[in-house]
Amino acid sequence: MAGVSDPAIARVAGLGIHPVKSTAIRPVERATVHPWGLAGDRRWMVVDADGTLVSARELRELFLVTADTPETEPGLGAPLRLRARGFDPIDVVEPDTDLIDLRMHSNDLQGRPAAESANTWIRDVTGRRDLRLIWCDDPTRRTFDRDWALPSDHAPYTDSCPVTLASLSSLRQLNDWIAQDAVERGDEPPAPLPIGRFRANVVVDGAEAFAEDGWARLRIGDVWFRQPKRVDRCVMTTISATDLSSTKEPIRTLARYRLADQKTWFAVHLVPEGPGTIVVGDEVVVD
């Protein structure tokens, strides 16, 4: 078992929180870790009239929304502030409305609808009139009926596990593959993909490319995590969060080099083993 004196194999290069699912990533220098994930991460999501998740997969205009909480903007005088270019910002309170049933992929969830003013704002920004903003008041309400899960595993509105970790070394290898394959096809190599395409909570650097696949248990700073599985990437990674354009990358290249079980893999899921704080620059030690 790793101890506090074991050498680090990587360091934290970045931390990110997504206050509202599928909205802009908010970089932070430190993050409070709960057993259900990083404080402030994906406690809100957007759904349609039937209570089904609407993400940037279906509505890429969500990428144009910036959401902040006291975790991403210390001193913020509201639980949630939404901003978008060309629109007045709006502060949103944590609602005490009745719980409603929700659907996210294959998961049955619950949440509390925000005030109608927040719904109107989201609809005006995205142009879609059936949207509602939902708050996860209790992340421990959700459990996972999966082979990888323990009864104590919980999360708010993440797709799967509470935390995602990505490696800059792996990204550099992926971008090299993309450029190499473009040349082989006679195409101009595209600009390198940014790490933000993968919407990770924790970005590390210093380890070999894709070494994270084998980190069954690791310590970041003083917080231990277990790594139950890798991340199967979806079409959202092909969309630019800045101009909303899309290409075949990185899915095309991942399908060539990182295909297993008919899925394309990049980054890993983490489950915190307890509470704590992680900071940019923290060492990563593998058990």
mmCIF file of C-alpha atoms in Angstrom:
data_model
loop_
_atom_site.group_PDB
_atom_site.id
_atom_site.type_symbol
_atom_site.label_atom_id
_atom_site.label_comp_id
_atom_site.label_asym_id
_atom_site.label_seq_id
_atom_site.Cartn_x
_atom_site.Cartn_y
_atom_site.Cartn_z
ATOM 1 C CA MET A 1 0.000 0.000 0.000
ATOM 2 C CA ALA A 2 1.264 3.452 -0.882
ATOM 3 C CA GLY A 3 2.390 5.708 1.920
ATOM 4 C CA VAL A 4 2.865 9.439 2.190
ATOM 5 C CA SER A 5 6.530 9.124 1.215
ATOM 6 C CA ASP A 6 5.937 7.191 -2.010
ATOM 7 C CA PRO A 7 7.123 9.018 -5.128
ATOM 8 C CA ALA A 8 4.531 10.815 -7.186
ATOM 9 C CA ILE A 9 3.969 9.545 -10.702
ATOM 10 C CA ALA A 10 2.082 12.661 -11.791
ATOM 11 C CA ARG A 11 0.818 16.003 -10.557
ATOM 12 C CA VAL A 12 -2.492 17.777 -10.832
ATOM 13 C CA ALA A 13 -2.281 20.244 -13.723
ATOM 14 C CA GLY A 14 -5.865 21.464 -13.564
ATOM 15 C CA LEU A 15 -9.193 21.148 -11.790
ATOM 16 C CA GLY A 16 -12.617 21.820 -13.251
ATOM 17 C CA ILE A 17 -16.165 22.067 -11.969
ATOM 18 C CA HIS A 18 -19.329 21.988 -14.076
ATOM 19 C CA PRO A 19 -22.048 23.614 -11.931
ATOM 20 C CA VAL A 20 -24.738 22.896 -14.536
ATOM 21 C CA LYS A 21 -24.328 19.745 -16.591
ATOM 22 C CA SER A 22 -23.112 20.481 -20.159
ATOM 23 C CA THR A 23 -22.381 24.159 -19.526
ATOM 24 C CA ALA A 24 -18.935 25.782 -19.625
ATOM 25 C CA ILE A 25 -16.171 24.210 -17.549
ATOM 26 C CA ARG A 26 -15.116 26.404 -14.641
ATOM 27 C CA PRO A 27 -11.412 26.066 -13.752
ATOM 28 C CA VAL A 28 -10.542 26.213 -10.059
ATOM 29 C CA GLU A 29 -7.290 26.097 -8.109
ATOM 30 C CA ARG A 30 -8.694 23.899 -5.348
ATOM 31 C CA ALA A 31 -11.747 21.745 -4.855
ATOM 32 C CA THR A 32 -13.513 20.278 -1.867
ATOM 33 C CA VAL A 33 -14.044 16.542 -2.285
ATOM 34 C CA HIS A 34 -17.118 14.765 -0.964
ATOM 35 C CA PRO A 35 -17.783 11.035 -1.286
ATOM 36 C CA TRP A 36 -20.237 11.943 -4.091
ATOM 37 C CA GLY A 37 -17.802 14.166 -6.019
ATOM 38 C CA LEU A 38 -16.380 17.670 -6.098
ATOM 39 C CA ALA A 39 -18.359 20.335 -4.276
ATOM 40 C CA GLY A 40 -20.503 22.255 -6.745
ATOM 41 C CA ASP A 41 -20.030 19.823 -9.625
ATOM 42 C CA ARG A 42 -23.105 18.916 -11.689
ATOM 43 C CA ARG A 43 -25.632 19.643 -8.966
ATOM 44 C CA TRP A 44 -27.864 21.188 -11.663
ATOM 45 C CA MET A 45 -29.013 19.925 -15.039
ATOM 46 C CA VAL A 46 -31.384 20.884 -17.829
ATOM 47 C CA VAL A 47 -34.310 18.636 -18.752
ATOM 48 C CA ASP A 48 -37.181 18.710 -21.221
ATOM 49 C CA ALA A 49 -40.891 18.792 -20.460
ATOM 50 C CA ASP A 50 -40.867 15.054 -19.730
ATOM 51 C CA GLY A 51 -37.986 15.331 -17.258
ATOM 52 C CA THR A 52 -35.408 13.788 -19.591
ATOM 53 C CA LEU A 53 -31.867 15.152 -19.574
ATOM 54 C CA VAL A 54 -31.008 17.625 -22.315
ATOM 55 C CA SER A 55 -27.240 17.828 -22.733
ATOM 56 C CA ALA A 56 -24.881 19.383 -25.244
ATOM 57 C CA ARG A 57 -25.126 16.152 -27.215
ATOM 58 C CA GLU A 58 -28.578 17.293 -28.300
ATOM 59 C CA LEU A 59 -28.332 21.040 -27.656
ATOM 60 C CA ARG A 60 -24.798 22.316 -28.112
ATOM 61 C CA GLU A 61 -25.896 25.881 -27.285
ATOM 62 C CA LEU A 62 -25.633 24.834 -23.629
ATOM 63 C CA PHE A 63 -21.858 25.177 -24.039
ATOM 64 C CA LEU A 64 -22.414 28.938 -24.369
ATOM 65 C CA VAL A 65 -23.824 29.163 -20.838
ATOM 66 C CA THR A 66 -21.426 29.941 -17.990
ATOM 67 C CA ALA A 67 -22.610 28.822 -14.571
ATOM 68 C CA ASP A 68 -20.896 29.815 -11.336
ATOM 69 C CA THR A 69 -21.363 28.837 -7.711
ATOM 70 C CA PRO A 70 -19.478 29.851 -4.557
ATOM 71 C CA GLU A 71 -17.132 26.945 -5.327
ATOM 72 C CA THR A 72 -16.118 28.411 -8.696
ATOM 73 C CA GLU A 73 -16.404 32.089 -7.740
ATOM 74 C CA PRO A 74 -15.586 32.582 -4.044
ATOM 75 C CA GLY A 75 -17.731 35.265 -2.470
ATOM 76 C CA LEU A 76 -20.546 34.849 -4.972
ATOM 77 C CA GLY A 77 -23.723 36.025 -3.300
ATOM 78 C CA ALA A 78 -25.983 33.419 -4.868
ATOM 79 C CA PRO A 79 -26.104 29.615 -4.996
ATOM 80 C CA LEU A 80 -25.959 29.766 -8.801
ATOM 81 C CA ARG A 81 -25.344 32.540 -11.321
ATOM 82 C CA LEU A 82 -25.953 31.992 -15.033
ATOM 83 C CA ARG A 83 -24.352 34.131 -17.727
ATOM 84 C CA ALA A 84 -24.308 34.140 -21.525
ATOM 85 C CA ARG A 85 -23.095 36.680 -24.050
ATOM 86 C CA GLY A 86 -25.861 39.079 -25.011
ATOM 87 C CA PHE A 87 -28.059 38.253 -22.016
ATOM 88 C CA ASP A 88 -28.337 39.720 -18.545
ATOM 89 C CA PRO A 89 -27.025 37.339 -15.868
ATOM 90 C CA ILE A 90 -29.503 35.713 -13.533
ATOM 91 C CA ASP A 91 -29.083 34.478 -9.963
ATOM 92 C CA VAL A 92 -30.853 31.236 -9.117
ATOM 93 C CA VAL A 93 -31.769 30.070 -5.628
ATOM 94 C CA GLU A 94 -31.776 26.445 -4.529
ATOM 95 C CA PRO A 95 -35.466 25.565 -4.859
ATOM 96 C CA ASP A 96 -37.692 23.962 -2.234
ATOM 97 C CA THR A 97 -40.196 22.769 -4.830
ATOM 98 C CA ASP A 98 -41.556 19.233 -4.831
ATOM 99 C CA LEU A 99 -39.317 16.487 -6.167
ATOM 100 C CA ILE A 100 -40.024 15.335 -9.704
ATOM 101 C CA ASP A 101 -38.959 12.172 -11.507
ATOM 102 C CA LEU A 102 -36.163 12.516 -14.045
ATOM 103 C CA ARG A 103 -34.465 10.371 -16.657
ATOM 104 C CA MET A 104 -30.773 10.591 -17.546
ATOM 105 C CA HIS A 105 -29.648 7.960 -20.038
ATOM 106 C CA SER A 106 -30.649 4.706 -18.299
ATOM 107 C CA ASN A 107 -30.853 6.284 -14.843
ATOM 108 C CA ASP A 108 -34.035 7.146 -12.978
ATOM 109 C CA LEU A 109 -33.360 10.199 -10.812
ATOM 110 C CA GLN A 110 -35.153 12.916 -8.906
ATOM 111 C CA GLY A 111 -34.645 16.634 -8.463
ATOM 112 C CA ARG A 112 -36.291 19.940 -7.607
ATOM 113 C CA PRO A 113 -37.336 22.350 -10.410
ATOM 114 C CA ALA A 114 -35.890 25.852 -10.278
ATOM 115 C CA ALA A 115 -37.973 29.010 -10.436
ATOM 116 C CA GLU A 116 -39.725 29.767 -13.711
ATOM 117 C CA SER A 117 -37.470 32.802 -14.200
ATOM 118 C CA ALA A 118 -34.489 30.449 -14.518
ATOM 119 C CA ASN A 119 -36.356 28.285 -17.019
ATOM 120 C CA THR A 120 -37.233 31.341 -19.101
ATOM 121 C CA TRP A 121 -33.603 32.447 -19.116
ATOM 122 C CA ILE A 122 -32.353 29.028 -20.299
ATOM 123 C CA ARG A 123 -35.033 28.931 -22.992
ATOM 124 C CA ASP A 124 -34.170 32.397 -24.253
ATOM 125 C CA VAL A 125 -30.442 31.647 -24.440
ATOM 126 C CA THR A 126 -30.786 28.289 -26.198
ATOM 127 C CA GLY A 127 -33.893 28.973 -28.258
ATOM 128 C CA ARG A 128 -35.584 25.818 -27.022
ATOM 129 C CA ARG A 129 -38.917 26.401 -25.294
ATOM 130 C CA ASP A 130 -39.448 23.153 -23.353
ATOM 131 C CA LEU A 131 -36.443 23.358 -21.029
ATOM 132 C CA ARG A 132 -36.390 23.332 -17.245
ATOM 133 C CA LEU A 133 -33.518 23.755 -14.794
ATOM 134 C CA ILE A 134 -33.330 21.123 -12.043
ATOM 135 C CA TRP A 135 -31.373 21.044 -8.770
ATOM 136 C CA CYS A 136 -30.048 17.925 -7.060
ATOM 137 C CA ASP A 137 -30.789 18.671 -3.425
ATOM 138 C CA ASP A 138 -29.359 15.382 -2.118
ATOM 139 C CA PRO A 139 -26.559 13.580 -4.015
ATOM 140 C CA THR A 140 -26.822 10.579 -1.677
ATOM 141 C CA ARG A 141 -30.287 9.800 -3.029
ATOM 142 C CA ARG A 142 -28.762 8.331 -6.165
ATOM 143 C CA THR A 143 -27.135 4.905 -6.084
ATOM 144 C CA PHE A 144 -25.746 2.726 -8.872
ATOM 145 C CA ASP A 145 -26.920 -0.709 -9.942
ATOM 146 C CA ARG A 146 -23.691 -1.533 -11.723
ATOM 147 C CA ASP A 147 -21.005 -4.209 -11.431
ATOM 148 C CA TRP A 148 -18.396 -1.600 -10.513
ATOM 149 C CA ALA A 149 -20.438 0.111 -7.811
ATOM 150 C CA LEU A 150 -20.511 -0.218 -4.041
ATOM 151 C CA PRO A 151 -23.632 0.462 -1.956
ATOM 152 C CA SER A 152 -21.925 3.582 -0.601
ATOM 153 C CA ASP A 153 -21.370 5.111 -4.068
ATOM 154 C CA HIS A 154 -23.416 8.206 -4.834
ATOM 155 C CA ALA A 155 -23.328 11.076 -7.329
ATOM 156 C CA PRO A 156 -25.459 14.057 -8.392
ATOM 157 C CA TYR A 157 -25.995 14.486 -12.150
ATOM 158 C CA THR A 158 -22.761 13.020 -13.498
ATOM 159 C CA ASP A 159 -23.173 10.477 -16.293
ATOM 160 C CA SER A 160 -21.596 7.802 -14.135
ATOM 161 C CA CYS A 161 -18.976 7.963 -11.383
ATOM 162 C CA PRO A 162 -18.577 11.158 -9.342
ATOM 163 C CA VAL A 163 -15.181 12.279 -10.697
ATOM 164 C CA THR A 164 -13.375 12.073 -14.042
ATOM 165 C CA LEU A 165 -9.582 12.196 -14.438
ATOM 166 C CA ALA A 166 -7.763 12.854 -17.717
ATOM 167 C CA SER A 167 -4.061 12.930 -18.550
ATOM 168 C CA LEU A 168 -2.248 15.535 -20.625
ATOM 169 C CA SER A 169 0.254 12.864 -21.663
ATOM 170 C CA SER A 170 -2.606 10.803 -23.059
ATOM 171 C CA LEU A 171 -3.966 13.868 -24.843
ATOM 172 C CA ARG A 172 -0.587 14.549 -26.437
ATOM 173 C CA GLN A 173 -0.473 10.963 -27.704
ATOM 174 C CA LEU A 174 -4.013 11.250 -29.037
ATOM 175 C CA ASN A 175 -3.214 14.501 -30.845
ATOM 176 C CA ASP A 176 -0.109 12.886 -32.340
ATOM 177 C CA TRP A 177 -2.249 10.030 -33.639
ATOM 178 C CA ILE A 178 -4.796 12.455 -35.085
ATOM 179 C CA ALA A 179 -2.075 14.415 -36.907
ATOM 180 C CA GLN A 180 -0.336 11.251 -38.111
ATOM 181 C CA ASP A 181 -3.538 9.763 -39.494
ATOM 182 C CA ALA A 182 -4.445 13.041 -41.204
ATOM 183 C CA VAL A 183 -1.126 13.020 -43.045
ATOM 184 C CA GLU A 184 -1.688 9.388 -44.056
ATOM 185 C CA ARG A 185 -5.043 10.394 -45.570
ATOM 186 C CA GLY A 186 -3.441 13.333 -47.365
ATOM 187 C CA ASP A 187 -5.218 15.852 -45.150
ATOM 188 C CA GLU A 188 -3.874 18.886 -43.344
ATOM 189 C CA PRO A 189 -3.302 18.001 -39.673
ATOM 190 C CA PRO A 190 -5.922 19.770 -37.545
ATOM 191 C CA ALA A 191 -5.174 21.965 -34.560
ATOM 192 C CA PRO A 192 -4.541 19.891 -31.429
ATOM 193 C CA LEU A 193 -7.617 19.160 -29.365
ATOM 194 C CA PRO A 194 -7.762 20.888 -25.972
ATOM 195 C CA ILE A 195 -8.179 18.864 -22.806
ATOM 196 C CA GLY A 196 -11.486 20.642 -22.241
ATOM 197 C CA ARG A 197 -13.080 18.427 -24.900
ATOM 198 C CA PHE A 198 -13.072 15.651 -22.309
ATOM 199 C CA ARG A 199 -14.668 17.680 -19.482
ATOM 200 C CA ALA A 200 -12.518 16.170 -16.747
ATOM 201 C CA ASN A 201 -12.672 17.243 -13.124
ATOM 202 C CA VAL A 202 -9.002 16.415 -12.584
ATOM 203 C CA VAL A 203 -6.274 16.858 -15.205
ATOM 204 C CA VAL A 204 -2.868 15.347 -14.468
ATOM 205 C CA ASP A 205 0.504 15.432 -16.171
ATOM 206 C CA GLY A 206 3.786 13.599 -15.785
ATOM 207 C CA ALA A 207 2.799 9.961 -16.197
ATOM 208 C CA GLU A 208 3.131 7.938 -19.379
ATOM 209 C CA ALA A 209 0.301 8.148 -21.873
ATOM 210 C CA PHE A 210 -2.699 6.087 -20.764
ATOM 211 C CA ALA A 211 -0.972 4.927 -17.595
ATOM 212 C CA GLU A 212 -4.121 6.065 -15.782
ATOM 213 C CA ASP A 213 -5.968 3.050 -17.178
ATOM 214 C CA GLY A 214 -4.111 0.898 -14.663
ATOM 215 C CA TRP A 215 -4.480 3.070 -11.567
ATOM 216 C CA ALA A 216 -6.879 0.956 -9.536
ATOM 217 C CA ARG A 217 -6.420 3.121 -6.448
ATOM 218 C CA LEU A 218 -4.653 6.463 -6.163
ATOM 219 C CA ARG A 219 -4.083 9.359 -3.836
ATOM 220 C CA ILE A 220 -4.365 12.982 -4.947
ATOM 221 C CA GLY A 221 -2.934 15.181 -2.234
ATOM 222 C CA ASP A 222 -4.379 13.578 0.885
ATOM 223 C CA VAL A 223 -7.536 12.192 -0.707
ATOM 224 C CA TRP A 224 -7.818 8.577 -1.811
ATOM 225 C CA PHE A 225 -9.848 7.492 -4.823
ATOM 226 C CA ARG A 226 -10.608 4.170 -6.416
ATOM 227 C CA GLN A 227 -10.771 3.845 -10.189
ATOM 228 C CA PRO A 228 -13.543 1.434 -11.167
ATOM 229 C CA LYS A 229 -13.503 1.941 -14.932
ATOM 230 C CA ARG A 230 -12.410 3.942 -17.922
ATOM 231 C CA VAL A 231 -14.555 6.533 -19.691
ATOM 232 C CA ASP A 232 -16.347 5.603 -22.899
ATOM 233 C CA ARG A 233 -16.339 8.752 -25.017
ATOM 234 C CA CYS A 234 -19.370 10.033 -26.893
ATOM 235 C CA VAL A 235 -20.131 12.495 -29.670
ATOM 236 C CA MET A 236 -19.924 15.436 -27.248
ATOM 237 C CA THR A 237 -16.126 15.284 -27.541
ATOM 238 C CA THR A 238 -16.410 16.149 -31.252
ATOM 239 C CA ILE A 239 -18.044 19.532 -30.539
ATOM 240 C CA SER A 240 -16.028 22.710 -30.017
ATOM 241 C CA ALA A 241 -17.280 24.525 -26.932
ATOM 242 C CA THR A 242 -16.104 27.858 -28.360
ATOM 243 C CA ASP A 243 -17.727 27.970 -31.814
ATOM 244 C CA LEU A 244 -20.016 24.886 -31.589
ATOM 245 C CA SER A 245 -18.513 23.369 -34.743
ATOM 246 C CA SER A 246 -17.932 19.623 -34.911
ATOM 247 C CA THR A 247 -15.684 17.169 -36.716
ATOM 248 C CA LYS A 248 -15.085 13.417 -36.619
ATOM 249 C CA GLU A 249 -12.328 13.811 -34.041
ATOM 250 C CA PRO A 250 -11.454 12.483 -31.560
ATOM 251 C CA ILE A 251 -13.903 9.588 -31.986
ATOM 252 C CA ARG A 252 -12.478 8.537 -35.366
ATOM 253 C CA THR A 253 -8.943 8.238 -34.007
ATOM 254 C CA LEU A 254 -9.978 6.730 -30.676
ATOM 255 C CA ALA A 255 -11.865 4.079 -32.638
ATOM 256 C CA ARG A 256 -8.606 3.139 -34.349
ATOM 257 C CA TYR A 257 -6.276 3.137 -31.353
ATOM 258 C CA ARG A 258 -8.463 2.913 -28.248
ATOM 259 C CA LEU A 259 -11.341 0.650 -29.221
ATOM 260 C CA ALA A 260 -12.389 -2.153 -26.884
ATOM 261 C CA ASP A 261 -15.775 -3.778 -26.366
ATOM 262 C CA GLN A 262 -17.082 -1.608 -29.215
ATOM 263 C CA LYS A 263 -16.378 1.524 -27.176
ATOM 264 C CA THR A 264 -13.824 4.325 -27.477
ATOM 265 C CA TRP A 265 -11.881 4.997 -24.282
ATOM 266 C CA PHE A 266 -10.211 8.132 -22.966
ATOM 267 C CA ALA A 267 -9.784 9.152 -19.292
ATOM 268 C CA VAL A 268 -10.929 7.283 -16.193
ATOM 269 C CA HIS A 269 -13.698 7.494 -13.633
ATOM 270 C CA LEU A 270 -12.893 7.955 -9.956
ATOM 271 C CA VAL A 271 -14.860 7.427 -6.751
ATOM 272 C CA PRO A 272 -13.623 9.312 -3.656
ATOM 273 C CA GLU A 273 -13.025 7.111 -0.631
ATOM 274 C CA GLY A 274 -13.599 10.014 1.731
ATOM 275 C CA PRO A 275 -13.744 13.793 2.016
ATOM 276 C CA GLY A 276 -10.880 16.241 1.683
ATOM 277 C CA THR A 277 -9.424 18.974 -0.489
ATOM 278 C CA ILE A 278 -7.367 18.706 -3.666
ATOM 279 C CA VAL A 279 -5.272 21.500 -5.145
ATOM 280 C CA VAL A 280 -3.587 22.193 -8.471
ATOM 281 C CA GLY A 281 -0.011 20.984 -8.039
ATOM 282 C CA ASP A 282 -0.934 18.081 -5.763
ATOM 283 C CA GLU A 283 1.025 14.883 -6.196
ATOM 284 C CA VAL A 284 -0.629 11.768 -7.582
ATOM 285 C CA VAL A 285 0.495 8.540 -5.933
ATOM 286 C CA VAL A 286 -0.699 5.109 -7.042
ATOM 287 C CA ASP A 287 -1.336 2.347 -4.539
#
